[in-house]
Coordinates of N, CA and C in Angstrom, one line a residue:
M1 N -16.6 16.4 16.3 CA -14.7 17.1 16.6 C -14.4 16.9 18.0
R2 N -15.1 16.9 19.0 CA -14.7 16.7 20.3 C -13.8 15.0 20.7
L3 N -14.4 14.4 19.8 CA -13.7 13.2 19.7 C -12.1 13.3 19.2
L4 N -12.3 14.0 18.1 CA -10.9 14.2 17.5 C -9.9 15.2 18.3
I5 N -10.4 16.1 19.1 CA -9.5 16.9 19.9 C -9.2 16.0 20.9
A6 N -9.9 15.5 21.7 CA -9.7 14.3 22.7 C -8.5 13.4 22.4
A7 N -8.5 12.5 21.2 CA -7.7 11.5 20.4 C -6.4 12.6 20.3
T8 N -6.5 13.9 20.0 CA -5.0 14.5 19.7 C -4.3 14.7 21.0
A9 N -5.1 15.2 22.0 CA -4.5 15.6 23.2 C -4.0 14.5 23.8
F10 N -4.8 13.4 23.7 CA -4.4 12.1 24.0 C -2.8 11.3 24.0
L11 N -2.6 11.6 22.5 CA -1.5 11.3 21.8 C -0.5 11.9 21.9
M12 N -0.6 13.5 22.0 CA 0.0 14.1 22.6 C 0.6 14.2 23.8
A13 N -0.1 13.7 24.8 CA 0.4 13.5 26.2 C 1.1 12.0 26.2
A14 N 0.8 11.0 25.6 CA 1.3 10.0 25.6 C 2.7 9.9 24.9
H15 N 2.8 10.5 23.9 CA 4.4 10.9 23.5 C 5.1 11.8 24.5
A16 N 4.7 12.6 24.8 CA 5.7 13.3 25.9 C 5.9 12.6 27.3
S17 N 5.0 11.6 27.7 CA 5.0 11.3 29.2 C 5.4 9.8 29.0
S18 N 5.8 9.2 28.1 CA 5.8 7.6 28.3 C 7.2 7.4 28.8
S19 N 7.1 6.6 29.8 CA 8.5 6.2 30.7 C 8.7 4.8 30.8
T20 N 7.5 3.8 30.8 CA 7.6 2.6 30.9 C 7.5 2.0 29.4
F21 N 7.9 0.7 29.1 CA 7.7 0.3 27.9 C 6.8 -1.0 27.7
A22 N 6.5 -1.2 26.6 CA 6.0 -2.5 26.7 C 6.9 -3.8 26.5
R23 N 6.7 -5.0 27.3 CA 7.6 -5.8 27.6 C 7.9 -6.8 26.6
E24 N 7.3 -6.5 25.3 CA 7.8 -7.5 24.5 C 7.6 -6.4 22.9
P25 N 8.0 -6.9 21.8 CA 7.9 -5.9 20.6 C 6.4 -6.0 20.4
L26 N 5.9 -4.7 20.1 CA 4.6 -4.3 19.6 C 4.3 -5.1 18.5
N27 N 3.4 -5.6 17.9 CA 3.1 -6.3 16.8 C 1.5 -6.8 16.8
F28 N 1.3 -7.0 15.5 CA -0.2 -7.2 14.9 C 0.0 -8.8 14.2
N29 N -0.7 -9.7 15.1 CA -0.7 -11.3 14.6 C 0.8 -11.4 14.1
G30 N 1.8 -11.4 14.7 CA 3.1 -11.4 14.6 C 4.0 -10.8 13.7
L31 N 3.6 -9.2 12.8 CA 4.0 -8.7 12.2 C 4.6 -7.6 13.1
V32 N 5.6 -7.7 13.3 CA 6.3 -6.5 14.2 C 6.4 -5.1 13.7
I33 N 5.9 -4.2 14.4 CA 6.0 -2.5 13.8 C 7.5 -2.2 13.9
G34 N 7.8 -1.5 12.9 CA 9.0 -1.1 12.6 C 10.1 -2.1 11.8
E35 N 9.9 -3.0 11.5 CA 10.7 -4.4 11.1 C 10.6 -4.7 9.9
P36 N 11.1 -5.0 9.0 CA 11.1 -5.3 7.7 C 9.8 -6.5 7.6
S37 N 8.9 -6.1 6.5 CA 8.1 -7.0 6.2 C 7.6 -7.0 4.5
S38 N 6.7 -8.0 4.2 CA 6.3 -8.0 2.8 C 4.4 -8.0 2.5
P39 N 4.5 -7.9 1.4 CA 3.1 -8.2 1.0 C 3.0 -9.5 1.3
A40 N 3.6 -10.3 1.0 CA 3.4 -12.0 1.3 C 3.1 -12.1 2.5
A41 N 4.0 -11.4 3.6 CA 3.6 -11.5 5.1 C 2.3 -11.1 5.4
V42 N 1.9 -10.1 4.9 CA 0.6 -9.6 5.6 C -0.6 -10.5 4.7
E43 N -0.3 -10.9 3.7 CA -1.5 -11.6 3.0 C -1.3 -13.3 3.7
S44 N -0.4 -13.4 4.3 CA -0.6 -14.8 5.1 C -1.4 -14.8 6.0
L45 N -2.0 -13.4 6.6 CA -2.9 -13.5 7.3 C -4.5 -13.4 6.7
D46 N -5.3 -14.5 7.3 CA -6.6 -14.6 6.6 C -7.4 -13.4 6.3
G47 N -7.6 -13.3 5.3 CA -8.7 -12.2 4.4 C -8.0 -10.8 4.1
M48 N -6.7 -10.9 4.2 CA -5.8 -9.5 4.0 C -5.5 -9.5 2.3
K49 N -5.3 -8.3 1.4 CA -5.1 -8.5 -0.1 C -3.9 -7.5 0.1
C50 N -3.2 -7.4 -0.5 CA -2.2 -6.0 -0.7 C -2.1 -5.6 -2.1
A51 N -2.0 -4.2 -2.4 CA -1.3 -3.6 -3.4 C -0.8 -2.7 -3.5
P52 N 0.1 -2.2 -4.5 CA 1.0 -0.8 -4.3 C -0.1 0.1 -4.5
A53 N 0.4 1.5 -3.4 CA 0.1 2.5 -3.3 C 0.7 3.7 -4.1
V54 N 1.3 4.3 -3.1 CA 2.3 5.5 -3.7 C 3.8 5.5 -3.5
A55 N 4.4 5.8 -4.2 CA 6.2 5.8 -4.0 C 6.4 4.3 -3.8
Q56 N 6.9 4.3 -2.5 CA 7.9 2.5 -2.0 C 6.6 2.3 -0.9
M57 N 5.3 2.4 -1.2 CA 4.2 2.1 0.1 C 3.6 1.3 -0.6
V58 N 3.0 -0.1 0.1 CA 2.1 -0.9 -0.2 C 0.7 -0.8 1.0
L59 N -0.2 -1.1 0.2 CA -1.4 -0.3 1.4 C -2.3 -2.0 1.1
C60 N -2.4 -2.5 2.5 CA -3.0 -4.0 2.5 C -4.5 -3.8 3.3
K61 N -5.6 -4.2 2.8 CA -6.7 -4.4 3.3 C -7.5 -5.3 3.5
G62 N -8.4 -5.5 4.3 CA -9.3 -7.2 4.8 C -9.8 -6.9 5.8
H63 N -10.5 -8.0 5.6 CA -11.5 -8.4 7.3 C -10.6 -9.4 7.9
T64 N -10.3 -9.1 9.2 CA -9.5 -10.1 9.8 C -9.9 -9.9 11.3
L65 N -9.4 -10.8 12.0 CA -9.7 -11.2 13.7 C -9.3 -10.3 14.4
I66 N -9.6 -10.0 15.6 CA -8.9 -9.2 16.4 C -9.9 -9.7 17.9
A67 N -9.0 -10.4 18.8 CA -9.8 -10.8 19.9 C -11.1 -11.6 19.4
G68 N -10.5 -12.4 18.5 CA -12.0 -13.3 18.4 C -13.2 -12.8 17.4
R69 N -13.1 -11.5 17.2 CA -14.3 -10.9 16.3 C -13.5 -10.2 15.1
G70 N -14.3 -9.9 14.2 CA -13.9 -9.4 12.8 C -13.8 -8.0 13.0
G71 N -12.9 -7.7 12.4 CA -12.6 -5.9 12.2 C -11.7 -6.0 10.6
N72 N -12.0 -4.7 10.3 CA -11.6 -4.0 8.9 C -10.2 -3.6 9.5
A73 N -9.2 -4.1 9.0 CA -7.7 -3.7 8.6 C -7.4 -2.9 7.6
H74 N -6.3 -2.2 7.8 CA -5.6 -1.5 7.1 C -4.2 -1.4 7.3
I75 N -3.1 -2.0 6.6 CA -1.6 -2.2 7.4 C -1.2 -1.5 5.7
V76 N -0.1 -0.5 6.5 CA 0.8 -0.2 5.6 C 2.2 -0.5 5.7
I77 N 2.9 -0.6 4.5 CA 4.3 -1.2 4.5 C 5.0 -0.1 3.8
A78 N 6.1 0.5 4.1 CA 6.7 1.9 3.5 C 8.1 1.4 3.6
D79 N 8.4 1.4 2.3 CA 10.2 1.1 2.3 C 10.8 0.0 2.8
G80 N 9.6 -0.9 2.8 CA 10.1 -2.6 3.0 C 9.5 -2.9 4.6
I81 N 9.3 -1.7 5.3 CA 9.2 -1.9 6.7 C 7.5 -1.5 7.0
L82 N 7.1 -2.3 7.9 CA 5.8 -2.6 8.7 C 5.8 -1.4 9.2
A83 N 4.7 -0.2 8.8 CA 4.6 1.2 9.3 C 3.2 1.5 10.0
R84 N 2.5 1.0 9.8 CA 1.2 1.0 10.4 C 0.0 0.1 10.0
V85 N -0.8 -0.4 11.3 CA -1.8 -1.1 11.2 C -2.7 -0.5 11.9
S86 N -3.7 -0.4 11.1 CA -5.2 0.2 11.9 C -6.3 -1.0 11.7
V87 N -7.1 -1.3 12.8 CA -8.3 -2.0 12.4 C -9.4 -1.4 13.7
G88 N -10.5 -1.3 12.8 CA -11.8 -1.0 13.1 C -12.5 -2.6 13.9
F89 N -13.0 -2.2 15.2 CA -13.4 -3.5 15.6 C -14.7 -3.1 16.3
P90 N -15.6 -3.9 16.7 CA -17.1 -3.7 17.5 C -16.5 -3.1 19.0
P91 N -17.0 -1.9 19.4 CA -16.8 -1.6 20.8 C -16.8 -2.7 21.9
A92 N -17.9 -3.3 21.7 CA -18.0 -4.5 22.8 C -17.0 -5.5 22.8
A93 N -16.1 -5.5 21.8 CA -14.8 -6.3 22.0 C -13.8 -5.5 23.0
F94 N -13.5 -4.5 23.2 CA -12.6 -3.5 24.0 C -11.9 -4.0 24.9
N95 N -12.8 -4.4 26.0 CA -12.3 -5.1 27.2 C -11.8 -6.1 26.8
N96 N -11.9 -7.2 25.8 CA -11.0 -8.6 25.8 C -10.0 -8.0 24.9
I97 N -9.8 -7.2 24.1 CA -8.4 -6.7 23.9 C -7.6 -6.2 24.6
V98 N -7.8 -5.1 25.2 CA -7.2 -4.6 26.3 C -6.7 -5.5 27.4
D99 N -7.6 -6.5 28.0 CA -7.3 -7.4 29.0 C -6.1 -8.4 28.2
G100 N -6.5 -8.7 27.1 CA -5.5 -9.6 26.3 C -4.0 -8.8 26.0
L101 N -4.2 -7.8 25.4 CA -2.7 -6.9 25.3 C -2.0 -6.6 26.5
T102 N -2.7 -6.1 27.7 CA -2.1 -6.1 28.9 C -1.8 -7.3 29.1
G103 N -2.1 -8.4 29.4 CA -1.3 -10.1 29.6 C -0.1 -10.2 28.8
K104 N 0.0 -9.6 27.6 CA 0.8 -9.9 26.9 C 2.0 -8.8 26.7
L105 N 1.4 -7.4 27.1 CA 2.6 -6.3 27.0 C 2.8 -5.8 28.4
G106 N 2.2 -6.1 29.3 CA 2.3 -5.5 30.7 C 1.3 -4.4 30.6
K107 N 1.3 -3.4 32.0 CA 0.7 -2.4 32.2 C 0.9 -1.3 31.0
P108 N -0.4 -0.9 30.7 CA 0.2 0.4 29.7 C 0.7 1.4 29.9
T109 N 1.2 2.0 29.1 CA 2.0 3.5 29.2 C 1.1 4.2 29.7
S110 N 0.0 4.7 28.9 CA -1.3 5.2 29.3 C -2.6 4.9 29.4
D111 N -3.3 5.3 30.2 CA -4.9 5.0 30.3 C -5.7 6.2 30.8
T112 N -6.5 6.6 29.9 CA -7.4 7.9 29.7 C -8.6 7.4 29.3
R113 N -9.3 8.3 30.3 CA -10.8 8.2 29.9 C -11.0 9.6 29.3
A114 N -12.1 9.9 28.6 CA -12.8 11.0 28.3 C -14.1 10.9 27.6
T115 N -14.9 12.0 27.8 CA -16.4 11.7 27.2 C -16.5 12.6 25.8
V116 N -17.3 11.5 25.0 CA -17.5 12.2 23.5 C -18.6 12.0 23.2
E117 N -19.1 12.8 22.4 CA -20.6 12.9 21.9 C -21.0 12.7 20.5
N118 N -21.8 12.3 20.2 CA -22.4 11.7 19.0 C -23.2 12.8 18.5
R119 N -23.2 13.1 16.9 CA -24.0 13.7 16.5 C -25.4 14.2 17.1
M120 N -26.2 13.2 17.8 CA -27.5 13.6 18.4 C -27.3 14.1 19.7
G121 N -26.0 14.3 20.1 CA -26.0 15.1 21.5 C -25.6 14.2 22.6
G122 N -25.9 12.7 22.2 CA -25.5 11.8 23.3 C -24.1 11.7 23.9
T123 N -23.7 11.4 25.2 CA -22.5 11.3 25.6 C -22.0 9.8 26.1
F124 N -20.7 9.8 26.0 CA -20.2 8.6 26.1 C -19.1 8.5 26.6
E125 N -18.7 7.9 27.6 CA -17.2 7.8 27.9 C -16.2 6.5 27.4
N126 N -15.4 7.5 26.7 CA -14.1 6.6 25.7 C -13.0 6.6 26.5
R127 N -12.8 5.1 26.8 CA -11.3 5.0 27.4 C -10.3 4.5 26.0
T128 N -9.2 5.1 26.4 CA -7.8 4.9 25.4 C -6.9 4.4 26.2
V129 N -6.3 3.2 25.8 CA -5.1 2.9 26.5 C -4.3 2.6 25.3
A130 N -2.9 2.7 25.6 CA -1.5 3.0 24.9 C -0.3 2.1 25.7
W131 N 0.4 1.9 24.8 CA 1.6 0.9 24.9 C 2.6 1.8 24.1
R132 N 4.0 2.1 24.6 CA 5.0 2.4 23.6 C 6.2 1.3 24.0
D133 N 7.0 0.9 22.8 CA 8.0 0.3 22.9 C 9.3 1.2 22.9
G134 N 10.5 0.9 23.1 CA 11.7 1.3 23.7 C 11.9 2.0 22.4
R135 N 11.6 1.9 21.5 CA 11.7 2.9 19.7 C 10.9 3.9 19.7
G136 N 9.7 3.9 20.7 CA 8.8 5.0 20.5 C 7.7 4.7 19.4
N137 N 7.7 3.4 19.3 CA 6.2 2.9 18.5 C 5.0 2.8 19.3
L138 N 4.0 3.2 18.8 CA 2.9 2.7 19.6 C 2.0 2.2 18.9
L139 N 1.2 1.6 20.4 CA 0.2 0.7 20.1 C -0.7 1.4 20.9
R140 N -1.9 2.1 20.4 CA -3.1 2.5 20.7 C -4.6 2.1 20.5
V141 N -5.4 1.4 21.6 CA -6.8 1.2 21.4 C -7.9 2.2 22.4
S142 N -8.9 2.3 21.4 CA -10.0 3.0 22.0 C -11.2 2.2 22.0
R143 N -12.1 2.7 22.7 CA -13.4 1.7 22.8 C -13.9 2.5 21.6
Y144 N -13.8 3.8 21.4 CA -14.6 4.3 20.2 C -13.4 5.2 19.2
G145 N -13.6 5.0 18.1 CA -12.3 5.5 17.0 C -13.2 6.9 16.7
I146 N -13.4 6.6 14.9 CA -14.0 7.9 14.4 C -15.4 7.9 14.7
S147 N -16.2 7.1 15.6 CA -17.4 7.0 15.8 C -17.8 6.4 17.0
I148 N -19.1 6.3 17.4 CA -19.4 5.6 18.6 C -19.9 3.7 18.2
D149 N -19.6 3.7 16.6 CA -20.0 2.5 16.1 C -19.0 1.4 15.7
E150 N -17.6 2.2 16.5 CA -16.4 1.6 15.8 C -15.3 1.7 16.9
G151 N -14.8 1.0 17.3 CA -13.3 0.8 18.4 C -12.4 1.3 17.3
S152 N -11.3 1.5 17.7 CA -9.8 2.0 17.2 C -8.9 1.1 17.7
Y153 N -7.8 0.1 16.8 CA -7.0 0.0 17.1 C -5.8 0.1 16.3
M154 N -4.7 1.0 17.0 CA -3.9 1.4 15.8 C -2.1 1.3 16.4
L155 N -1.6 0.7 15.2 CA 0.1 0.2 15.5 C 0.7 1.2 14.7
V156 N 1.8 1.9 15.1 CA 2.4 2.7 14.3 C 3.9 3.1 14.8
T157 N 4.5 3.1 13.4 CA 6.2 3.4 14.3 C 6.1 5.1 14.3
L158 N 7.3 5.2 15.5 CA 7.4 7.0 15.6 C 7.7 7.4 14.3
S159 N 8.2 7.1 13.5 CA 8.6 7.6 12.5 C 7.2 8.4 11.3
D160 N 6.3 7.3 11.2 CA 5.2 7.2 10.7 C 4.1 8.3 11.3
L161 N 4.2 8.2 12.6 CA 3.5 8.9 13.3 C 3.9 10.3 13.4
E162 N 5.1 10.8 13.2 CA 5.4 12.3 13.3 C 5.4 12.5 11.5
R163 N 5.4 11.6 10.7 CA 5.1 12.1 9.4 C 3.3 12.5 8.9
F164 N 2.6 11.4 9.5 CA 1.2 11.6 8.9 C 0.1 11.7 10.1
G165 N 0.6 11.6 11.4 CA -0.4 12.0 12.3 C -0.7 10.6 12.9
D166 N -1.8 10.9 13.9 CA -2.7 9.8 14.5 C -3.4 9.0 13.6
G167 N -4.0 9.4 12.6 CA -4.6 8.6 11.5 C -6.3 9.0 11.8
N168 N -6.7 9.6 13.0 CA -8.2 10.1 13.3 C -8.6 11.5 12.7
K169 N -7.9 11.9 11.6 CA -8.0 13.4 10.9 C -9.3 13.2 9.9

């Protein structure tokens, strides 16, 4: 619960205070958020499979690589636009992912630290970094996502973020 509260507070702060932008389009393995995409484009990534979901949405799932480590990915195409990418990854890969993204995108828009607690009462420092592009799209990477066993990489359009939230509910 505390992790969810911290993530929500971070997301609101990042949305309100972003003044610098990523120096190139936010993308996942060449798929640019907020741009036209197709199931075939997503399935060209090793391990991804797509299927129609609801209305004009396609959900793609699979095991893919992020920073050389395997991760479980969920990609949403809505009305032919890449709307959301979320990938769970081993927390040990967090620094490699952030270093790679910082080299590519520049300094993060925000970089926060918060203490999270697991069910047993153990506490851990969670670091979350985020980049925004000029259209308000968000790329957020957290050492810990919904649990301390999995990191969180989320790439989302501003409109999808406003419509559905940050995906940590």
